[in-house]
mmCIF file of C-alpha atoms in Angstrom:
data_model
loop_
_atom_site.group_PDB
_atom_site.id
_atom_site.type_symbol
_atom_site.label_atom_id
_atom_site.label_comp_id
_atom_site.label_asym_id
_atom_site.label_seq_id
_atom_site.Cartn_x
_atom_site.Cartn_y
_atom_site.Cartn_z
ATOM 1 C CA MET G 1 46.094 124.153 83.424
ATOM 2 C CA THR G 2 45.626 125.092 87.213
ATOM 3 C CA ASP G 3 45.057 128.206 88.050
ATOM 4 C CA ILE G 4 47.458 128.343 90.956
ATOM 5 C CA LYS G 5 45.741 131.081 93.413
ATOM 6 C CA THR G 6 42.528 128.892 93.373
ATOM 7 C CA PHE G 7 44.998 125.518 93.685
ATOM 8 C CA LEU G 8 46.366 127.064 96.934
ATOM 9 C CA GLN G 9 42.698 128.505 98.297
ATOM 10 C CA GLU G 10 41.287 125.019 97.616
ATOM 11 C CA ILE G 11 44.060 123.224 99.616
ATOM 12 C CA THR G 12 44.285 125.440 102.621
ATOM 13 C CA ALA G 13 40.193 124.606 102.956
ATOM 14 C CA ALA G 14 41.149 120.792 103.029
ATOM 15 C CA HIS G 15 42.167 118.748 106.385
ATOM 16 C CA GLY G 16 45.319 117.646 107.032
ATOM 17 C CA ILE G 17 47.355 117.671 110.495
ATOM 18 C CA SER G 18 50.216 116.186 110.735
ATOM 19 C CA GLY G 19 50.777 112.703 110.108
ATOM 20 C CA TYR G 20 47.347 112.912 108.375
ATOM 21 C CA GLU G 21 48.100 114.779 105.320
ATOM 22 C CA SER G 22 46.400 112.164 102.858
ATOM 23 C CA ALA G 23 43.282 114.344 101.777
ATOM 24 C CA VAL G 24 45.356 117.212 100.798
ATOM 25 C CA ALA G 25 48.175 114.816 99.415
ATOM 26 C CA GLU G 26 45.196 113.535 96.849
ATOM 27 C CA MET G 27 44.647 117.022 95.702
ATOM 28 C CA ILE G 28 48.097 117.996 95.607
ATOM 29 C CA VAL G 29 48.971 114.660 93.096
ATOM 30 C CA PRO G 30 46.370 115.289 89.991
ATOM 31 C CA VAL G 31 47.784 118.954 89.553
ATOM 32 C CA PHE G 32 51.911 118.291 90.162
ATOM 33 C CA ALA G 33 51.243 115.821 87.413
ATOM 34 C CA GLU G 34 50.175 118.023 84.940
ATOM 35 C CA TYR G 35 53.264 120.074 84.273
ATOM 36 C CA THR G 36 55.593 117.286 85.621
ATOM 37 C CA SER G 37 56.674 113.488 84.264
ATOM 38 C CA GLU G 38 56.758 111.198 87.302
ATOM 39 C CA VAL G 39 53.975 112.195 90.803
ATOM 40 C CA ARG G 40 54.111 109.159 93.586
ATOM 41 C CA ILE G 41 53.605 109.315 97.501
ATOM 42 C CA ASP G 42 56.158 107.850 99.617
ATOM 43 C CA LYS G 43 55.893 105.509 101.900
ATOM 44 C CA LEU G 44 55.545 108.491 104.908
ATOM 45 C CA GLY G 45 53.200 110.479 102.700
ATOM 46 C CA ASN G 46 55.536 112.980 100.760
ATOM 47 C CA VAL G 47 54.163 113.601 97.222
ATOM 48 C CA ILE G 48 57.277 113.478 95.309
ATOM 49 C CA ALA G 49 57.284 115.174 91.454
ATOM 50 C CA ARG G 50 59.743 115.214 89.200
ATOM 51 C CA LEU G 51 60.214 116.994 85.900
ATOM 52 C CA SER G 52 63.776 116.747 84.142
ATOM 53 C CA GLY G 53 65.332 119.309 82.084
ATOM 54 C CA THR G 54 67.636 118.256 78.937
ATOM 55 C CA GLY G 55 71.441 118.278 79.387
ATOM 56 C CA GLU G 56 74.217 115.271 78.397
ATOM 57 C CA GLY G 57 75.016 113.178 81.497
ATOM 58 C CA VAL G 58 73.839 113.514 84.746
ATOM 59 C CA LEU G 59 71.919 115.890 85.390
ATOM 60 C CA PRO G 60 72.391 118.485 88.915
ATOM 61 C CA ARG G 61 69.649 117.463 91.480
ATOM 62 C CA VAL G 62 67.258 120.016 93.160
ATOM 63 C CA LEU G 63 65.007 119.439 95.281
ATOM 64 C CA LEU G 64 62.139 121.969 95.886
ATOM 65 C CA ALA G 65 60.111 121.358 99.545
ATOM 66 C CA GLY G 66 56.869 122.769 100.887
ATOM 67 C CA HIS G 67 55.299 120.957 103.528
ATOM 68 C CA MET G 68 51.846 120.601 103.724
ATOM 69 C CA ASP G 69 51.199 119.544 107.110
ATOM 70 C CA GLU G 70 48.824 122.067 109.438
ATOM 71 C CA ILE G 71 49.730 122.109 112.271
ATOM 72 C CA PRO G 72 47.534 119.478 114.877
ATOM 73 C CA MET G 73 45.042 119.246 117.460
ATOM 74 C CA PHE G 74 43.884 116.030 119.047
ATOM 75 C CA VAL G 75 40.530 114.727 121.266
ATOM 76 C CA LYS G 76 41.943 114.608 124.612
ATOM 77 C CA GLN G 77 39.314 113.327 126.597
ATOM 78 C CA ILE G 78 36.235 113.735 126.663
ATOM 79 C CA ASP G 79 33.813 114.452 129.792
ATOM 80 C CA LYS G 80 30.826 113.043 131.091
ATOM 81 C CA ARG G 81 28.432 116.028 129.256
ATOM 82 C CA GLY G 82 29.839 115.219 126.323
ATOM 83 C CA PHE G 83 31.951 117.586 125.738
ATOM 84 C CA ILE G 84 35.388 117.255 123.607
ATOM 85 C CA ARG G 85 38.898 118.729 125.749
ATOM 86 C CA PHE G 86 41.748 119.010 123.248
ATOM 87 C CA HIS G 87 44.924 119.532 123.044
ATOM 88 C CA ALA G 88 46.348 121.915 121.109
ATOM 89 C CA GLN G 89 50.341 121.699 119.419
ATOM 90 C CA GLY G 90 52.008 125.523 117.701
ATOM 91 C CA PHE G 91 48.362 127.184 117.306
ATOM 92 C CA ASP G 92 48.232 131.013 119.601
ATOM 93 C CA GLN G 93 45.833 130.045 122.112
ATOM 94 C CA ARG G 94 44.370 133.506 121.935
ATOM 95 C CA THR G 95 42.658 133.148 118.892
ATOM 96 C CA LEU G 96 40.681 129.031 119.343
ATOM 97 C CA PRO G 97 37.937 130.850 121.369
ATOM 98 C CA ALA G 98 34.570 130.959 119.032
ATOM 99 C CA GLN G 99 36.492 128.294 116.124
ATOM 100 C CA GLU G 100 34.402 125.836 114.130
ATOM 101 C CA VAL G 101 36.336 122.800 113.685
ATOM 102 C CA VAL G 102 36.272 119.661 112.613
ATOM 103 C CA VAL G 103 36.559 116.750 114.712
ATOM 104 C CA HIS G 104 37.847 113.475 112.388
ATOM 105 C CA GLY G 105 36.017 110.575 114.294
ATOM 106 C CA LYS G 106 34.120 108.259 112.919
ATOM 107 C CA GLU G 107 32.581 110.401 110.352
ATOM 108 C CA PRO G 108 33.895 113.711 110.162
ATOM 109 C CA LEU G 109 31.345 115.496 112.493
ATOM 110 C CA PHE G 110 31.280 120.034 113.269
ATOM 111 C CA GLY G 111 31.807 121.157 116.187
ATOM 112 C CA ILE G 112 32.499 124.476 117.848
ATOM 113 C CA ILE G 113 35.165 125.731 120.957
ATOM 114 C CA GLY G 114 33.607 127.218 123.424
ATOM 115 C CA ALA G 115 34.803 128.832 127.140
ATOM 116 C CA LYS G 116 33.122 130.071 130.152
ATOM 117 C CA PRO G 117 32.202 133.684 128.894
ATOM 118 C CA PRO G 118 33.780 136.912 130.301
ATOM 119 C CA HIS G 119 30.032 137.543 133.084
ATOM 120 C CA LEU G 120 31.066 134.200 134.672
ATOM 121 C CA LEU G 121 34.572 134.860 135.331
ATOM 122 C CA ALA G 122 36.342 136.286 137.712
ATOM 123 C CA PRO G 123 37.151 140.070 137.414
ATOM 124 C CA ALA G 124 40.877 139.285 137.616
ATOM 125 C CA ASP G 125 39.998 136.238 134.835
ATOM 126 C CA ARG G 126 37.878 139.281 132.663
ATOM 127 C CA ASN G 127 41.649 140.669 130.737
ATOM 128 C CA LYS G 128 43.418 137.261 130.430
ATOM 129 C CA ALA G 129 43.775 134.731 127.711
ATOM 130 C CA ILE G 130 41.942 131.860 127.816
ATOM 131 C CA LYS G 131 43.982 128.415 128.629
ATOM 132 C CA ILE G 132 43.287 125.975 126.319
ATOM 133 C CA GLU G 133 42.315 123.532 129.079
ATOM 134 C CA ASP G 134 39.917 125.922 130.233
ATOM 135 C CA MET G 135 38.503 125.469 126.863
ATOM 136 C CA SER G 136 35.753 123.198 125.374
ATOM 137 C CA ILE G 137 34.251 121.688 122.011
ATOM 138 C CA ASP G 138 30.851 121.042 121.359
ATOM 139 C CA LEU G 139 29.483 119.032 119.116
ATOM 140 C CA GLY G 140 25.871 119.398 120.195
ATOM 141 C CA LEU G 141 25.393 115.584 120.669
ATOM 142 C CA SER G 142 24.758 113.509 123.089
ATOM 143 C CA PRO G 143 27.546 112.471 125.736
ATOM 144 C CA GLU G 144 26.729 108.602 124.282
ATOM 145 C CA ARG G 145 26.790 109.922 120.903
ATOM 146 C CA VAL G 146 29.762 111.665 120.830
ATOM 147 C CA ARG G 147 31.708 108.522 122.261
ATOM 148 C CA GLU G 148 29.930 106.350 119.472
ATOM 149 C CA LEU G 149 31.857 109.039 117.154
ATOM 150 C CA VAL G 150 34.806 110.031 118.771
ATOM 151 C CA GLN G 151 38.153 108.361 121.091
ATOM 152 C CA VAL G 152 40.459 110.196 123.049
ATOM 153 C CA GLY G 153 43.091 110.632 119.816
ATOM 154 C CA ASP G 154 41.494 111.661 116.669
ATOM 155 C CA PRO G 155 42.708 114.375 115.168
ATOM 156 C CA ILE G 156 40.941 117.957 115.284
ATOM 157 C CA THR G 157 40.889 120.624 112.473
ATOM 158 C CA ILE G 158 40.114 124.234 111.874
ATOM 159 C CA ARG G 159 36.875 124.688 109.842
ATOM 160 C CA ARG G 160 37.021 127.577 107.352
ATOM 161 C CA ARG G 161 37.643 128.583 103.983
ATOM 162 C CA SER G 162 40.198 131.315 102.749
ATOM 163 C CA ILE G 163 39.591 134.656 101.330
ATOM 164 C CA CYS G 164 39.888 137.361 99.094
ATOM 165 C CA LEU G 165 41.004 140.608 100.445
ATOM 166 C CA LYS G 166 42.108 143.827 98.541
ATOM 167 C CA GLY G 167 45.658 144.298 97.745
ATOM 168 C CA ASN G 168 45.962 140.309 95.712
ATOM 169 C CA ARG G 169 46.106 139.387 99.718
ATOM 170 C CA ILE G 170 45.152 135.438 100.237
ATOM 171 C CA SER G 171 43.550 134.977 104.118
ATOM 172 C CA GLY G 172 43.350 131.380 105.727
ATOM 173 C CA LYS G 173 44.175 129.039 108.026
ATOM 174 C CA ALA G 174 47.188 126.074 107.020
ATOM 175 C CA GLN G 175 49.014 129.024 104.204
ATOM 176 C CA ASP G 176 51.563 127.767 106.232
ATOM 177 C CA ASP G 177 53.107 126.115 104.288
ATOM 178 C CA ARG G 178 50.636 125.150 101.800
ATOM 179 C CA ALA G 179 51.919 128.991 100.019
ATOM 180 C CA GLY G 180 55.224 126.607 99.824
ATOM 181 C CA VAL G 181 53.209 124.109 97.263
ATOM 182 C CA ALA G 182 52.061 126.421 95.528
ATOM 183 C CA VAL G 183 55.468 128.559 94.913
ATOM 184 C CA ILE G 184 56.494 125.144 93.354
ATOM 185 C CA LEU G 185 53.387 124.640 91.274
ATOM 186 C CA GLU G 186 54.295 128.064 90.430
ATOM 187 C CA CYS G 187 58.338 127.301 89.901
ATOM 188 C CA PHE G 188 56.923 124.111 87.366
ATOM 189 C CA LYS G 189 54.448 125.825 85.450
ATOM 190 C CA GLN G 190 57.086 128.565 84.674
ATOM 191 C CA LEU G 191 60.473 126.412 83.592
ATOM 192 C CA GLN G 192 57.630 125.005 81.027
ATOM 193 C CA LYS G 193 58.902 128.330 79.397
ATOM 194 C CA LEU G 194 62.739 128.064 79.835
ATOM 195 C CA ASN G 195 65.441 125.683 79.049
ATOM 196 C CA PHE G 196 67.387 123.977 81.946
ATOM 197 C CA ALA G 197 69.546 121.507 82.327
ATOM 198 C CA ALA G 198 68.627 120.040 85.607
ATOM 199 C CA GLU G 199 66.666 117.050 87.293
ATOM 200 C CA VAL G 200 63.887 118.946 89.550
ATOM 201 C CA PHE G 201 62.083 117.320 92.208
ATOM 202 C CA GLY G 202 59.108 119.330 93.993
ATOM 203 C CA VAL G 203 58.154 117.796 97.129
ATOM 204 C CA ALA G 204 55.079 118.667 99.425
ATOM 205 C CA THR G 205 56.042 117.111 102.797
ATOM 206 C CA VAL G 206 54.761 115.868 105.464
ATOM 207 C CA GLN G 207 55.081 116.345 109.307
ATOM 208 C CA GLU G 208 56.953 119.406 109.195
ATOM 209 C CA GLU G 209 55.253 120.769 112.574
ATOM 210 C CA VAL G 210 56.697 118.110 114.489
ATOM 211 C CA GLY G 211 59.596 117.801 113.271
ATOM 212 C CA LEU G 212 60.932 118.066 109.534
ATOM 213 C CA ARG G 213 59.824 114.249 109.158
ATOM 214 C CA GLY G 214 58.710 114.222 105.688
ATOM 215 C CA ALA G 215 61.879 116.389 104.295
ATOM 216 C CA THR G 216 64.077 114.242 106.484
ATOM 217 C CA VAL G 217 62.994 111.059 104.507
ATOM 218 C CA ALA G 218 63.082 112.781 100.754
ATOM 219 C CA ALA G 219 66.219 113.717 100.706
ATOM 220 C CA PHE G 220 67.826 110.497 101.652
ATOM 221 C CA GLY G 221 65.213 109.096 99.338
ATOM 222 C CA VAL G 222 66.213 111.947 96.018
ATOM 223 C CA GLU G 223 69.804 112.566 97.409
ATOM 224 C CA PRO G 224 69.881 115.962 95.697
ATOM 225 C CA ASP G 225 72.849 118.135 94.948
ATOM 226 C CA ILE G 226 70.824 121.251 96.357
ATOM 227 C CA GLY G 227 67.771 121.371 98.174
ATOM 228 C CA ILE G 228 65.642 124.713 98.416
ATOM 229 C CA ALA G 229 62.860 124.934 101.247
ATOM 230 C CA ILE G 230 59.926 127.139 100.732
ATOM 231 C CA ASP G 231 58.268 128.463 104.051
ATOM 232 C CA VAL G 232 56.814 131.329 105.556
ATOM 233 C CA CYS G 233 57.942 134.057 107.558
ATOM 234 C CA HIS G 234 56.573 137.077 109.446
ATOM 235 C CA GLY G 235 54.843 140.034 107.432
ATOM 236 C CA GLU G 236 54.612 143.250 108.439
ATOM 237 C CA MET G 237 51.845 143.721 110.881
ATOM 238 C CA PRO G 238 49.754 146.169 113.330
ATOM 239 C CA GLY G 239 52.075 146.100 116.901
ATOM 240 C CA VAL G 240 55.544 144.108 115.027
ATOM 241 C CA SER G 241 58.702 145.963 114.467
ATOM 242 C CA GLU G 242 60.471 145.462 111.032
ATOM 243 C CA PHE G 243 63.256 143.868 112.586
ATOM 244 C CA ASP G 244 60.984 140.954 113.344
ATOM 245 C CA ALA G 245 58.396 141.281 110.239
ATOM 246 C CA VAL G 246 59.461 142.084 106.447
ATOM 247 C CA PRO G 247 57.075 143.923 103.858
ATOM 248 C CA MET G 248 54.183 142.479 101.796
ATOM 249 C CA GLY G 249 53.734 141.805 98.085
ATOM 250 C CA LYS G 250 57.513 143.164 97.575
ATOM 251 C CA GLY G 251 58.625 139.671 96.774
ATOM 252 C CA PRO G 252 60.007 136.663 99.005
ATOM 253 C CA THR G 253 62.927 136.274 101.357
ATOM 254 C CA ILE G 254 65.773 134.551 100.560
ATOM 255 C CA GLY G 255 67.638 133.221 103.945
ATOM 256 C CA LEU G 256 71.419 133.197 104.929
ATOM 257 C CA GLY G 257 73.192 131.955 107.490
ATOM 258 C CA ALA G 258 74.691 128.195 109.605
ATOM 259 C CA ASN G 259 71.818 126.075 107.788
ATOM 260 C CA ILE G 260 71.825 128.247 104.225
ATOM 261 C CA HIS G 261 74.853 127.142 101.690
ATOM 262 C CA PRO G 262 76.485 130.367 101.037
ATOM 263 C CA LYS G 263 76.827 129.897 96.881
ATOM 264 C CA VAL G 264 73.509 128.947 97.078
ATOM 265 C CA HIS G 265 72.154 131.737 98.666
ATOM 266 C CA GLU G 266 74.641 134.164 96.132
ATOM 267 C CA ARG G 267 73.050 132.829 92.953
ATOM 268 C CA LEU G 268 69.719 133.245 94.402
ATOM 269 C CA VAL G 269 70.395 136.662 95.066
ATOM 270 C CA GLN G 270 72.250 137.042 91.438
ATOM 271 C CA VAL G 271 69.523 135.633 89.639
ATOM 272 C CA ALA G 272 66.830 137.838 91.057
ATOM 273 C CA LYS G 273 68.903 140.976 90.834
ATOM 274 C CA GLU G 274 69.127 139.782 86.929
ATOM 275 C CA ASN G 275 65.870 139.137 86.193
ATOM 276 C CA HIS G 276 64.550 142.410 88.427
ATOM 277 C CA LEU G 277 62.240 139.932 90.976
ATOM 278 C CA PRO G 278 62.092 141.619 94.709
ATOM 279 C CA PHE G 279 63.803 140.150 97.571
ATOM 280 C CA HIS G 280 64.344 140.497 100.737
ATOM 281 C CA VAL G 281 67.324 138.822 102.529
ATOM 282 C CA ASP G 282 66.196 137.308 106.168
ATOM 283 C CA PRO G 283 69.627 135.700 108.469
ATOM 284 C CA TYR G 284 68.773 133.335 110.369
ATOM 285 C CA PRO G 285 71.824 132.975 112.824
ATOM 286 C CA SER G 286 71.242 129.101 113.732
ATOM 287 C CA ALA G 287 68.432 126.327 112.738
ATOM 288 C CA THR G 288 66.147 128.102 109.914
ATOM 289 C CA GLY G 289 62.683 125.482 111.463
ATOM 290 C CA THR G 290 62.080 125.011 108.122
ATOM 291 C CA ASP G 291 62.562 121.514 105.974
ATOM 292 C CA ALA G 292 66.044 122.810 105.607
ATOM 293 C CA TRP G 293 67.166 122.129 108.527
ATOM 294 C CA ALA G 294 66.758 117.966 107.634
ATOM 295 C CA ILE G 295 67.362 118.633 104.258
ATOM 296 C CA GLN G 296 71.200 119.886 105.095
ATOM 297 C CA VAL G 297 72.311 116.999 106.779
ATOM 298 C CA SER G 298 70.458 114.358 104.320
ATOM 299 C CA ARG G 299 73.829 111.795 103.515
ATOM 300 C CA ALA G 300 76.682 113.140 102.730
ATOM 301 C CA GLY G 301 75.444 116.376 102.665
ATOM 302 C CA VAL G 302 73.012 118.790 100.609
ATOM 303 C CA ALA G 303 73.528 122.442 99.208
ATOM 304 C CA SER G 304 70.587 123.853 100.629
ATOM 305 C CA ALA G 305 68.789 127.434 101.259
ATOM 306 C CA VAL G 306 65.530 128.772 102.565
ATOM 307 C CA LEU G 307 62.920 130.795 100.572
ATOM 308 C CA SER G 308 60.064 132.075 102.039
ATOM 309 C CA ILE G 309 56.785 134.171 101.534
ATOM 310 C CA PRO G 310 55.953 136.708 104.396
ATOM 311 C CA GLN G 311 52.527 135.782 106.083
ATOM 312 C CA ARG G 312 50.817 138.210 109.034
ATOM 313 C CA TYR G 313 49.083 136.262 111.991
ATOM 314 C CA MET G 314 50.680 133.245 111.890
ATOM 315 C CA HIS G 315 49.348 129.770 113.307
ATOM 316 C CA THR G 316 46.235 131.343 113.167
ATOM 317 C CA SER G 317 43.220 130.539 111.479
ATOM 318 C CA VAL G 318 43.436 133.843 109.436
ATOM 319 C CA GLU G 319 47.039 133.823 108.150
ATOM 320 C CA THR G 320 47.035 136.158 105.548
ATOM 321 C CA LEU G 321 49.673 136.478 102.198
ATOM 322 C CA CYS G 322 49.959 138.350 99.118
ATOM 323 C CA TYR G 323 50.016 136.294 96.426
ATOM 324 C CA ASP G 324 52.381 138.632 94.086
ATOM 325 C CA ASP G 325 55.301 136.931 96.409
ATOM 326 C CA VAL G 326 53.233 133.217 95.293
ATOM 327 C CA VAL G 327 54.383 134.283 92.139
ATOM 328 C CA THR G 328 57.484 136.228 92.566
ATOM 329 C CA ALA G 329 59.050 133.135 94.221
ATOM 330 C CA GLY G 330 57.836 130.607 91.789
ATOM 331 C CA ARG G 331 59.936 132.850 89.495
ATOM 332 C CA LEU G 332 62.705 132.847 91.365
ATOM 333 C CA LEU G 333 63.248 129.303 91.816
ATOM 334 C CA ALA G 334 62.807 128.338 87.966
ATOM 335 C CA TYR G 335 65.356 131.471 86.660
ATOM 336 C CA PHE G 336 67.526 129.485 89.563
ATOM 337 C CA ILE G 337 66.840 126.036 87.892
ATOM 338 C CA ALA G 338 67.526 127.546 84.474
ATOM 339 C CA SER G 339 70.792 129.106 86.041
ATOM 340 C CA LEU G 340 72.773 126.172 87.223
ATOM 341 C CA ASP G 341 74.874 123.691 85.461
ATOM 342 C CA VAL G 342 77.358 120.582 86.338
ATOM 343 C CA ALA G 343 80.006 123.354 86.924
ATOM 344 C CA PHE G 344 77.929 125.515 89.693
ATOM 345 C CA VAL G 345 77.226 121.946 91.587
ATOM 346 C CA GLU G 346 81.105 120.737 91.530
ATOM 347 C CA GLY G 347 82.146 124.264 92.434
ATOM 348 C CA LEU G 348 79.415 123.800 95.810
ATOM 349 C CA THR G 349 81.835 122.121 97.279
ATOM 350 C CA CYS G 350 84.667 124.734 97.731
ATOM 351 C CA TYR G 351 83.692 127.773 99.881
#
């Protein structure tokens, strides 16, 4: 059986921006297959694994979604000296200078993001964050060779392997939201030990960061009764108040708000308490910004929920989480699924 912590570290090191997730999908398929009865990739690139429980008649259908795409960068321009100007979607631009990157041209090309050193900046600019338009990627190649191998529109990814810190913390890129994929895998692992009467679809979704597109088509195809998005939220860190962040290592957050079906929320809380699993309630006054926003309105509507892993330094190359929260979230989902029956699903239409 796959070691899930190792799996998380491996898939976060892989390269797969929104719309280019195939390399990550290829890593996920054989691992999901160890725990499920069927795994397929749909036309948009979602990895969909199915695991059926026991029971008579039509079983409740549960969709678990964790997106595998990472925030994207693209080649925007190649200047006359061979330096690459780029577009970055969603990155904290303060963290980009001096990053190692891979430009995915005709072949993978290692590069670094450079910027004008402080010695050459005007005094008024030395304490300001460098703008993305003032950064460039240096491949160490001649302008002619760069143009042979790279074209405008080629994807770019950060080059970084995750590392283990003390306190069972893991730090690296793309944990938003490949940690959600690891939670689904942990859920599948826990379900091997339980009796449950549901049909479970674990989906590593694509293109969440650019509009929830993978979840939109996955939910339409699966047509679940219940859909749960597993994503990340802001973990405690220096300079961030308790109002805006939650403790790490003390369980996932269970969403509550307009995007969340109240009865699914209540059952998740009940299951967590009954099984002595730590958790926090995370209120969302409107859109959650997760795959649940798309799942909720699929077809005639889906009872949706959000489970989030606290994470520091979101949208940087050193996103940091506590692996204990991944395990707890996976166990909570498994016990929640084991608690389901037809009566509960039929009752979701009545608030």
